[in-house]
Coordinates of C-alpha atoms and ligand atoms in Angstrom, one line a residue:
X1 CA -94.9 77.7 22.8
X2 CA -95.8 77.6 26.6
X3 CA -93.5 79.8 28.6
X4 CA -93.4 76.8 31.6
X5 CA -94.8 73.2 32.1
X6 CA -95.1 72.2 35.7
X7 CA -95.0 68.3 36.2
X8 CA -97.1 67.1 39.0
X9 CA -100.1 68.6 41.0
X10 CA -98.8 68.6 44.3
X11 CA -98.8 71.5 46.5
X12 CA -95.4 72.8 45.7
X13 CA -96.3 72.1 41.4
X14 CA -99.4 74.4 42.0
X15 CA -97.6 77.1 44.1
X16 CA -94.9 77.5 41.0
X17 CA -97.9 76.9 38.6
X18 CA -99.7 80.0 40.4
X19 CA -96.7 82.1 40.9
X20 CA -95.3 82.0 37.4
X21 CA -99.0 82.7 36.1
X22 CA -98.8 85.9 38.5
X23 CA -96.3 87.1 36.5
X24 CA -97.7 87.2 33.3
X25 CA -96.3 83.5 32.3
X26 CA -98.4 80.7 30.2
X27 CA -98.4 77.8 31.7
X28 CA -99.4 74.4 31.9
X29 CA -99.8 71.6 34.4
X30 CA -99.8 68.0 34.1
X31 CA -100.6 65.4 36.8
X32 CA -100.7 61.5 37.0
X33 CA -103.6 61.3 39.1
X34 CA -107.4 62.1 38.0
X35 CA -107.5 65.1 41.0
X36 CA -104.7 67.8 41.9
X37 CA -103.4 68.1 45.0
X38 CA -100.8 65.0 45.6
X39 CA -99.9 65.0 49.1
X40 CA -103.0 67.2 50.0
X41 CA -105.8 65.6 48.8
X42 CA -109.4 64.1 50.6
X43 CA -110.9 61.5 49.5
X44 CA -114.0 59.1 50.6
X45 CA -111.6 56.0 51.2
X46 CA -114.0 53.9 53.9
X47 CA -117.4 54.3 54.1
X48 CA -120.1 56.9 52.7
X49 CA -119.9 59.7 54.2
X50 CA -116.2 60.0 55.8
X51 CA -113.9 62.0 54.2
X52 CA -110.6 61.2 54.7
X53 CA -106.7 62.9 54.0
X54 CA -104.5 60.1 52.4
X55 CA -101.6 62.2 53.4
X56 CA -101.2 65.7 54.9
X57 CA -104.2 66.6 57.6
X58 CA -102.6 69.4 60.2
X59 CA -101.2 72.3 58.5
X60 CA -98.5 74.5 60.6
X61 CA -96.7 74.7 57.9
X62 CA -99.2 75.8 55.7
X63 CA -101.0 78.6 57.6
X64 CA -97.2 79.9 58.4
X65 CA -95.9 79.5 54.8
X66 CA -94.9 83.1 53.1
X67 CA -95.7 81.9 49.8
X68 CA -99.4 80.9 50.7
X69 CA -100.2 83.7 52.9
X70 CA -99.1 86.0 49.8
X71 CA -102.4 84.3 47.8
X72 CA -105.8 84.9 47.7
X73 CA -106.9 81.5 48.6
X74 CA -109.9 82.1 51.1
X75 CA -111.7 83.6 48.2
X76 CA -111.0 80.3 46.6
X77 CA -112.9 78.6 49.4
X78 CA -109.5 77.6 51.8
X79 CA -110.5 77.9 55.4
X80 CA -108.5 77.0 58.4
X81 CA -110.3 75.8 61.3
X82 CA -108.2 75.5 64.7
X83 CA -108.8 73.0 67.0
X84 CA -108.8 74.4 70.6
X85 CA -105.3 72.9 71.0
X86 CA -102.8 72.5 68.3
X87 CA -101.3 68.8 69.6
X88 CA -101.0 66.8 73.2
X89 CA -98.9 64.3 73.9
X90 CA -100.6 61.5 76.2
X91 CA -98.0 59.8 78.8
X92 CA -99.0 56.3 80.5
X93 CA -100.1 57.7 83.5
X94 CA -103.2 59.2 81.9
X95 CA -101.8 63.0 81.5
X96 CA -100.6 64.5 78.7
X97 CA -98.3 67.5 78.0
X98 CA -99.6 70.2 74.8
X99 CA -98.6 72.1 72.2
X100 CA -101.0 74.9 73.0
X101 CA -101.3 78.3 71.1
X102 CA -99.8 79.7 74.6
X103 CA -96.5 79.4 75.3
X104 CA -97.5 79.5 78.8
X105 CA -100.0 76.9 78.9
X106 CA -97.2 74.3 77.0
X107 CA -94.9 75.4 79.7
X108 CA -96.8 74.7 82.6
X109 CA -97.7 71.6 80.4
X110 CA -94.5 70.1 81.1
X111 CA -94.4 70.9 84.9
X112 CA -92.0 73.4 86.9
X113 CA -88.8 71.7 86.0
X114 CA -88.6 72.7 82.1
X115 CA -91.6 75.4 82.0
X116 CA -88.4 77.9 82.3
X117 CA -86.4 76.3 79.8
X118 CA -88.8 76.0 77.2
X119 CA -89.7 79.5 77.4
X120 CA -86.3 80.7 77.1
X121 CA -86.0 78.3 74.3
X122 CA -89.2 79.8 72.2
X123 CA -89.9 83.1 73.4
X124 CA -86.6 85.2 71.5
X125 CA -87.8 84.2 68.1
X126 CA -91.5 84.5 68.3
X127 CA -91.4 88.5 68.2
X128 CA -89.7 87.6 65.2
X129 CA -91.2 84.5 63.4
X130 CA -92.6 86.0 60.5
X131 CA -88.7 87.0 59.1
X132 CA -87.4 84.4 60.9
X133 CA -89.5 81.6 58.7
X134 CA -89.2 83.8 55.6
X135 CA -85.8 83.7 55.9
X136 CA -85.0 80.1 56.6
X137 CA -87.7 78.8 54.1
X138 CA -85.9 80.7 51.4
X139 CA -82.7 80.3 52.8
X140 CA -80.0 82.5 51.5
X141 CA -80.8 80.1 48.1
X142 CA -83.3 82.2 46.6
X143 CA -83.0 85.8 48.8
X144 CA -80.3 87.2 51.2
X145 CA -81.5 86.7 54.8
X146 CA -83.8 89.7 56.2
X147 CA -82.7 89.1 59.7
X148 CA -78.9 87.6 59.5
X149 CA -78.9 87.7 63.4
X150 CA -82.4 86.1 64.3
X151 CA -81.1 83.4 61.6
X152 CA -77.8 82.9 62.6
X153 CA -79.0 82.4 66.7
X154 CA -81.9 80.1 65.1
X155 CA -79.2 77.7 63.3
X156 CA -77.0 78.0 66.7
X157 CA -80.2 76.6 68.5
X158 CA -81.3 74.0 65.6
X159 CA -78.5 73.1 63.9
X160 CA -76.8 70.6 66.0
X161 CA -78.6 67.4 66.4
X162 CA -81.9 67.7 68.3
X163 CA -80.4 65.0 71.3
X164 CA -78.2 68.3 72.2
X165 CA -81.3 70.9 72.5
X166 CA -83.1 68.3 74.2
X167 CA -80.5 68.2 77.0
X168 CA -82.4 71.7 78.4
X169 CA -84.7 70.0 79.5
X170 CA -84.5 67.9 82.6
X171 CA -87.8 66.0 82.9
X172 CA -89.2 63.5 80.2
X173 CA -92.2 65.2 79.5
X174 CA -90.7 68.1 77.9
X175 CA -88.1 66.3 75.8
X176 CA -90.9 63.4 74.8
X177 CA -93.2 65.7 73.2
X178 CA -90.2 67.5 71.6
X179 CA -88.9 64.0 70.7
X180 CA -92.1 63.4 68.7
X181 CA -91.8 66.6 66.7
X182 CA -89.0 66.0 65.4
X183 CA -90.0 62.4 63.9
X184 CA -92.6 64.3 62.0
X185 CA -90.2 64.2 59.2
X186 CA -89.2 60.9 60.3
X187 CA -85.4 61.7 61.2
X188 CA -83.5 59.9 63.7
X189 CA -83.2 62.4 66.6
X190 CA -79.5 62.4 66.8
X191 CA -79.4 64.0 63.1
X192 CA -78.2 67.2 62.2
X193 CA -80.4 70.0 62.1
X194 CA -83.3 68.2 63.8
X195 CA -83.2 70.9 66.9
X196 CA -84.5 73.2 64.1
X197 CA -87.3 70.9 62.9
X198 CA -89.0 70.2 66.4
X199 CA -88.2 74.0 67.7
X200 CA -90.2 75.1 63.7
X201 CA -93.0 73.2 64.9
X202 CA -93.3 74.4 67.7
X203 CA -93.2 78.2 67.0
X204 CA -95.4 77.5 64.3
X205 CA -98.2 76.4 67.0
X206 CA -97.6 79.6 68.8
X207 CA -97.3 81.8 66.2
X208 CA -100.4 80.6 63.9
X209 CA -101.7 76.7 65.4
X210 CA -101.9 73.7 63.6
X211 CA -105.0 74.1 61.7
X212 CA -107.0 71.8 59.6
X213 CA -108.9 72.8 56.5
X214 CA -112.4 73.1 56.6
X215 CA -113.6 69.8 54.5
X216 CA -110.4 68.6 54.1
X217 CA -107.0 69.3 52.6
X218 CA -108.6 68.6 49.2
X219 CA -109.2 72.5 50.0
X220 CA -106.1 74.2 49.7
X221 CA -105.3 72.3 46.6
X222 CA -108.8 72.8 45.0
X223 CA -107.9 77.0 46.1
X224 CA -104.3 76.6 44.4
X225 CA -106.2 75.1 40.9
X226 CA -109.1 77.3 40.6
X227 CA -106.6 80.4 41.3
X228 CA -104.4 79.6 38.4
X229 CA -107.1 78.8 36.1
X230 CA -108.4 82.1 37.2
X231 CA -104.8 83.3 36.4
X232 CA -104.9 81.6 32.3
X233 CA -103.4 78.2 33.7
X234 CA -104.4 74.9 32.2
X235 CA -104.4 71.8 34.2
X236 CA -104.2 68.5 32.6
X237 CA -105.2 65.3 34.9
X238 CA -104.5 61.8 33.9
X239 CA -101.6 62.4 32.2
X240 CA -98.2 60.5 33.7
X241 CA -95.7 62.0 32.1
X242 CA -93.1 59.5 31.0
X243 CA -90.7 61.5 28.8
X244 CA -89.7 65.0 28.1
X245 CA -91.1 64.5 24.8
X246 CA -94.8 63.8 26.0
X247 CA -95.3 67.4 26.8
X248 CA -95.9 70.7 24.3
X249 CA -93.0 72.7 23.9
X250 CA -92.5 75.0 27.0
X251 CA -89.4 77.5 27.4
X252 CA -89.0 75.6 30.8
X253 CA -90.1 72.5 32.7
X254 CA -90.8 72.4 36.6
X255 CA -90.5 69.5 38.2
X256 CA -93.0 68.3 41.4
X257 CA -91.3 65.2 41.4
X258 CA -89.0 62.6 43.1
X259 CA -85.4 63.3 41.9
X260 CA -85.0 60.0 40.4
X261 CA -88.3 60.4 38.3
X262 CA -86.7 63.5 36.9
X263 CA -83.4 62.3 36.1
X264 CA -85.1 59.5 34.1
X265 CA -87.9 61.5 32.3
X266 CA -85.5 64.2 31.5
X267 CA -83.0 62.3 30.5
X268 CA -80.5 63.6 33.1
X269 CA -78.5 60.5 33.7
X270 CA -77.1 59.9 36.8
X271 CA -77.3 63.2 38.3
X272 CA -79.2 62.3 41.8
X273 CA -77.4 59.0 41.4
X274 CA -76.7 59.8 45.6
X275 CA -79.8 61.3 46.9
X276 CA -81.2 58.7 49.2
X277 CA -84.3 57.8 50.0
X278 CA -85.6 57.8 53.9
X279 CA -88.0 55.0 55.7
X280 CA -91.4 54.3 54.5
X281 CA -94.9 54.9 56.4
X282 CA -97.7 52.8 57.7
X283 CA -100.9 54.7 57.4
X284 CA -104.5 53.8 58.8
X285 CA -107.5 55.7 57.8
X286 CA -110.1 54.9 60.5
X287 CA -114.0 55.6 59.9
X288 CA -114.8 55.6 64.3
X289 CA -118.2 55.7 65.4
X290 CA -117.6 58.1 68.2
X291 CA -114.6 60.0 69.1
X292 CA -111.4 58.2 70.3
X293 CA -111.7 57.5 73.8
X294 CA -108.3 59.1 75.1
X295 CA -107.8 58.5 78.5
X296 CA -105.7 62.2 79.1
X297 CA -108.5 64.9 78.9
X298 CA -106.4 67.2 76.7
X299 CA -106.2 64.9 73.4
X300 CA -109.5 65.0 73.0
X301 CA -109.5 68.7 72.2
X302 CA -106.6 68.5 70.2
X303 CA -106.4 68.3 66.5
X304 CA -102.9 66.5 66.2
X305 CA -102.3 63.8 68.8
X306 CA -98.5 62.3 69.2
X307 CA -98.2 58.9 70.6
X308 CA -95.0 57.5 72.2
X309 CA -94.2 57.0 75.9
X310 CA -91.0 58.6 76.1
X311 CA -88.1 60.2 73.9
X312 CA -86.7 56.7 74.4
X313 CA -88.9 54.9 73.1
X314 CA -89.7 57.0 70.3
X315 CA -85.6 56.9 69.3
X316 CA -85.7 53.3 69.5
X317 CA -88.9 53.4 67.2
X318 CA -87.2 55.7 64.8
X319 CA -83.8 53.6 64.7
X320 CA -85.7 50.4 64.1
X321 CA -87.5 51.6 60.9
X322 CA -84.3 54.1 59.6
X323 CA -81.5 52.3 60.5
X324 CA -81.6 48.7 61.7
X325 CA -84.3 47.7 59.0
X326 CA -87.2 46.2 61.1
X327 CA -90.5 47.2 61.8
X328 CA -91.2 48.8 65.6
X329 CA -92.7 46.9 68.1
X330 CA -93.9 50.0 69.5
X331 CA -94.4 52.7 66.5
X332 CA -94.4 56.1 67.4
X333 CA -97.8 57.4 66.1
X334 CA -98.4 60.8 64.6
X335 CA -102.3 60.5 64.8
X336 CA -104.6 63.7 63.5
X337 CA -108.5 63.6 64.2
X338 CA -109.9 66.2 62.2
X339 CA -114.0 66.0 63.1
X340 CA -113.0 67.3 66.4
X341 CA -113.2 71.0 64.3
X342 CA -115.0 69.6 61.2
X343 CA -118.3 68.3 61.7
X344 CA -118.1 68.0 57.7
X345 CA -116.5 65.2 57.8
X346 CA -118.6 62.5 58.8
X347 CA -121.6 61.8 59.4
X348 CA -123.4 63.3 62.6
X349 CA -121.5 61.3 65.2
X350 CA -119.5 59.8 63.8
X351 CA -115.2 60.3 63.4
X352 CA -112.3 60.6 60.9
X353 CA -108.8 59.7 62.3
X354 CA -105.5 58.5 61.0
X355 CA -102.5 57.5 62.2
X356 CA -99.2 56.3 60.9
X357 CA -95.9 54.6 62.1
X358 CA -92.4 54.6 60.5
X359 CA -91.4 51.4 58.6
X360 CA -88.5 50.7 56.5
X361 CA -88.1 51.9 53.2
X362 CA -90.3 49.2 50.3
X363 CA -91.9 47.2 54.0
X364 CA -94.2 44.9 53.0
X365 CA -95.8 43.5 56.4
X366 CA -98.8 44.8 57.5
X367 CA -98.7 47.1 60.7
X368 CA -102.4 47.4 61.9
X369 CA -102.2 45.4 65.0
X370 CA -98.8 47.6 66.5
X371 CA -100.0 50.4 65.7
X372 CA -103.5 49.5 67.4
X373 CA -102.2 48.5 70.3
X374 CA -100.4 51.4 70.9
X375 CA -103.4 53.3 70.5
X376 CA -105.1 51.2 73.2
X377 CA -102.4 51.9 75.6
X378 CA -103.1 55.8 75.5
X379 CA -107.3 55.1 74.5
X380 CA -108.5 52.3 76.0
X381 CA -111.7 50.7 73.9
X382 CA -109.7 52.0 70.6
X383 CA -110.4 49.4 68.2
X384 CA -114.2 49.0 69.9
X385 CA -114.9 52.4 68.1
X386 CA -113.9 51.2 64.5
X387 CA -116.1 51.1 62.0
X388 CA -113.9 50.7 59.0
X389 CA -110.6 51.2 58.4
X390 CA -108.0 51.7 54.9
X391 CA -104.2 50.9 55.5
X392 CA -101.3 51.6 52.9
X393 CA -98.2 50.6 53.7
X394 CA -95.2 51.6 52.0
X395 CA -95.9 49.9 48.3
X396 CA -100.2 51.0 48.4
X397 CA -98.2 54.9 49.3
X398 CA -95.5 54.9 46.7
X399 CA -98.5 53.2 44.3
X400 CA -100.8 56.4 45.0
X401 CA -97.9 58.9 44.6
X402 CA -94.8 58.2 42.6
X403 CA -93.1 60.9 44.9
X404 CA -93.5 58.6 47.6
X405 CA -90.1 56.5 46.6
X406 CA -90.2 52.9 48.7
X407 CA -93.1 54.6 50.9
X408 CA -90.9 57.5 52.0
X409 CA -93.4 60.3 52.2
X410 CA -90.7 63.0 52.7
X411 CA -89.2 62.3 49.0
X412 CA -86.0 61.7 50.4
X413 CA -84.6 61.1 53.5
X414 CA -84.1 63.9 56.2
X415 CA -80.5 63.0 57.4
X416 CA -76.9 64.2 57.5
X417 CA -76.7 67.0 54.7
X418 CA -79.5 66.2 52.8
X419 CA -81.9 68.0 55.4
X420 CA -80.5 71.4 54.4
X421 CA -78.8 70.4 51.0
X422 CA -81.5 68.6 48.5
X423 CA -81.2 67.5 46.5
X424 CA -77.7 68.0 46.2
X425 CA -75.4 70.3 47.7
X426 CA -75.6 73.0 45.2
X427 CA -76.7 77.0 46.0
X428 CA -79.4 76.6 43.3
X429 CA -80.6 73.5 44.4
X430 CA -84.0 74.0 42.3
X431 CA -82.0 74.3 38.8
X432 CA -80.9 70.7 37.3
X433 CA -78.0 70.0 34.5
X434 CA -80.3 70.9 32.1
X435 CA -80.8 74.6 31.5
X436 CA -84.8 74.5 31.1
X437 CA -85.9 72.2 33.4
X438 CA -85.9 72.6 36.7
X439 CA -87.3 70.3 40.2
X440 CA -89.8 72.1 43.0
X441 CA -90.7 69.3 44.9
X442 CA -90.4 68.8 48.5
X443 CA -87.1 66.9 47.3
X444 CA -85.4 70.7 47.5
X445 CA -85.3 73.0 50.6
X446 CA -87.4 73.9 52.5
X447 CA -88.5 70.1 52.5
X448 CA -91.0 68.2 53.2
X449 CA -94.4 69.4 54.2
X450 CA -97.6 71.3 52.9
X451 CA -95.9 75.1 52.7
X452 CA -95.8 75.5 49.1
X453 CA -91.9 77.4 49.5
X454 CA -90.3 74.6 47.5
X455 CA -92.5 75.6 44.2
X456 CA -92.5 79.4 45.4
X457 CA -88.7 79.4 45.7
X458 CA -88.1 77.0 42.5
X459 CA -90.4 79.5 40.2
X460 CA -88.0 82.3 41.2
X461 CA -85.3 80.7 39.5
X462 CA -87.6 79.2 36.5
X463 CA -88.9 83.7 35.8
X464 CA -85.6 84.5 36.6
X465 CA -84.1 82.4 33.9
X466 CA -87.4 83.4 31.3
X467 CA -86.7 87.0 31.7
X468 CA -82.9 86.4 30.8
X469 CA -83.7 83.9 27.5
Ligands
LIG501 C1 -99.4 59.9 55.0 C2 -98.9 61.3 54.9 C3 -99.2 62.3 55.9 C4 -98.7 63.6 55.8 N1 -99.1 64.5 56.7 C5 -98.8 65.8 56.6 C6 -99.3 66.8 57.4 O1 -100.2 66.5 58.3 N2 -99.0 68.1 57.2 C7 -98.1 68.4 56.2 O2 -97.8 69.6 56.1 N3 -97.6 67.5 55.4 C8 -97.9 66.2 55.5 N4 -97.4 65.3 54.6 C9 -96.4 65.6 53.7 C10 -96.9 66.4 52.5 O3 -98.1 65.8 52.0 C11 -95.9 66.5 51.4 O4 -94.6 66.9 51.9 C12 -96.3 67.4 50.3 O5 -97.5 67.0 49.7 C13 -95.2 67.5 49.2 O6 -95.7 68.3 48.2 P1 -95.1 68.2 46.7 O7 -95.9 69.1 45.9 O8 -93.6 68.4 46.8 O9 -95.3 66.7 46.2 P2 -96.6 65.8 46.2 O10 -97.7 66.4 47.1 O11 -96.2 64.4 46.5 O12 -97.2 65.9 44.7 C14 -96.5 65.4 43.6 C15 -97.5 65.2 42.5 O13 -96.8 64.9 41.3 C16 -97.5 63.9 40.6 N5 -96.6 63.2 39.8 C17 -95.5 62.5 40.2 N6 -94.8 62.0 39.1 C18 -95.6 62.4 38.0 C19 -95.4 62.2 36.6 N7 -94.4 61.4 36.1 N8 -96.3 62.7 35.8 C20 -97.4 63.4 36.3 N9 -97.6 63.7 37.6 C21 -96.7 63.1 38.4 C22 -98.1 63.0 41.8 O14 -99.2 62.3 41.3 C23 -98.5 64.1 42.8 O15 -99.8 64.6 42.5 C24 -97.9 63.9 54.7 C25 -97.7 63.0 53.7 C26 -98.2 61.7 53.8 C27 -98.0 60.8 52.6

């Protein structure tokens, strides 16, 4: 008998894979797809040559995440590569405010009015980051705070709706940018907690960046396989799991899936009858024969570029595809462009890009030609530059990853409790009604996101519960 079973490759199924092998366990992993790596993956999916990420390209969580830094995955060939600026923000007038590693140079970024505030915003907590993300990535779930006091002032600062933390800021450039890192987990801005989300994004540039990894995310989850193999792990591809009863006979089961998948594999019933589901994406994977054409100068030497006028209409764009069911007219864009650090990834040249929008949850229609010309407003001669492109919309995403419930690439929507409390208000969120089988996806806190913590935190409970039995 197997001492664990982890179902699902993702990152967060590899991370409690690896960590339960650390300590001596058996284990076995078994994934749907024919390659590990779920929401980290690359894959060739225009032309010859271009090697795109279906889902996860910039990494700030990753290169920040306590569980990862604690493994040896550079000798397993995972290597960051940071563009010379983590993100910019282009406005319409052709400038563009950054995200840089500096807090100074994003200060200045947004001009004399806010460059104060936003320092006095960031600047307590980065002294202390490495506790501070340690200790809200575990939360007091899994291990009792380090730093009660850093945490406590970090929740006074993030936990009210990010609309209230925007309010130090007087000019739009400042609050737009911040706007935009907040809809990286696609939450309406006046949502609880979502202070903390855009201010975690931005310490994470400053303390670490927003790197990329060399040859693609493919890497880290390549690093996470070949480690546990290296630890006795097995990993089993093709192989959906369906039923409990599909798998060998494991003293526990871990979980890297949606909520819903488990309840009905594992026979739970109705247990995450009431964990919703948040908005679906729109992604395009662009094969470009030249960079993109920005026409702010600092894009162009970021890795991650955010695309929305102003925190207005970025709110309107996340309302539209969260709450009043339509697609945006004007999407707000997370876009990443990772041959600007990896010449790796096409040929000599030539460009990888993406972008997405939000859409609603199961949308069907095909956004290409919003999200395009919103790209043309901030790059002029855009779509001139496009050799080939590969969209998925919310039924191609949810087709590629079962996670990916209605197209919501979180695993469940980031709103009212359910940011902190997934998925469902418990204090051992990662356990289920069944004794041995437990959930580690980004469905459970920390979230969603390449970081690993969800599986780290989730095989805590799974050893702590095989050294008891
Ligand atoms: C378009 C897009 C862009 C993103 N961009 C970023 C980014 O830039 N940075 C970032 O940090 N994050 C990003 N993310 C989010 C990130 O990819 C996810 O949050 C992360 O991958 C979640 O990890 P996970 O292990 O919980 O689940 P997943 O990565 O979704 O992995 C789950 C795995 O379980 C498998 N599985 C599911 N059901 C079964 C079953 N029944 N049997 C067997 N296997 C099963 C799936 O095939 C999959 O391999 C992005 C996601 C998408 C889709």
């Amino acid at each position: 008998m197997l001492d664990a079973v982890v179902v699902g490759a993702g990152p967060n199924g590899l991370t409690a894979a690896v960590e339960l092998a650390r300590r001596g366990f058996s284990v076995a992993v078994f994934e749907a797809r024919s390659t590990v790596g779920g929401g980290a993956r690359t894959e060739e999916l225009t032309l010859p040559g271009f090697r795109h990420d279906p889902c996860s390209a910039a990494h700030p969580l990753a290169v920040n995440s306590p569980a990862f830094r604690a493994l040896p995955l550079d000798r397993y060939g995972l290597r960051w590569l940071h563009p010379e600026l983590p993100m910019a923000h282009p406005f319409p007038d052709g400038t563009a405010a950054v995200l840089a590693r500096s807090v100074a140079e994003t200060a200045a970024s947004f001009g004399p009015r806010d460059a104060g505030a936003y320092r006095r915003l960031v600047e307590p907590f980065l002294p202390r980051w490495d506790t501070l993300v340690r200790d809200f990535m575990s939360l007091p779930l899994t291990a009792l705070p380090r730093d009660p006091v850093t945490l406590a002032r970090f929740g006074l600062a993030g936990l009210p709706p990010s609309t209230w933390l925007m309010r130090r800021f007087s000019g739009e450039r400042a609050k737009t940018l911040f706007a935009g890192l907040v809809a990286h987990v696609m939450a309406p801005l006046g949502t609880f907690a979502t202070g903390a989300i855009g201010l975690v994004f931005a310490l994470a540039a400053h303390a670490r960046g927003w790197p990329l990894a060399r040859g693609g995310s493919q890497a880290i989850s390549d690093a996470l396989a070949a480690y546990l193999k290296d630890l006795g792990g097995a990993v089993h591809t093709d192989f959906e799991v369906k039923r409990l009863d599909d798998l060998p006979p494991a003293r526990a089961y871990v979980f890297d899936t949606s909520p819903t998948a488990l309840a009905r594999i594992a026979g739970l019933g109705r247990s995450y009858d009431r964990y919703r589901y948040g908005p679906g994406a729109f992604k395009i994977d662009y094969a470009l024969d030249g960079p993109v054409p920005w026409a702010a100068e600092a894009p162009r030497r970021a890795g991650t570029v955010q695309i929305g006028a102003d925190s207005a209409e970025i709110g309107a764009a996340l309302r539209a595809a969260s709450r009043e069911g339509r697609a945006p007219d004007r999407p707000f864009l997370i876009t990443v462009q990772p041959s600007v650090v990896d010449p790796t990834r096409a040929p000599a040249g030539k460009h990888v890009f993406w972008a997405y929008g939000h859409v609603p949850s199961g949308w069907d229609g095909d956004l290409t030609d919003a999200i395009e010309r919103q790209l043309e407003r901030f790059a002029p001669g855009f779509r001139d530059r496009v050799l080939a492109r590969a969209t998925a919309g919310p039924p191609e995403l949810a087709a590629r990853n079962a996670n990916y419930v209605g197209g919501d690439i979180a695993t469940g929507a980031v709103t009212g409790l359910q940011v902190l409390l997934r998925p469902r208000p418990s204090l051992f969120p990662y356990r289920t009604a069944h004794p041995a089988v437990f959930i580690c996806s980004s469905a459970t806190p920390p979230g969603p996101g390449v970081h690993g913590m969800s599986g780290h935190n989730a095989a805590k409970a799974v050893w702590r519960r095989l050294r008891q039995t």
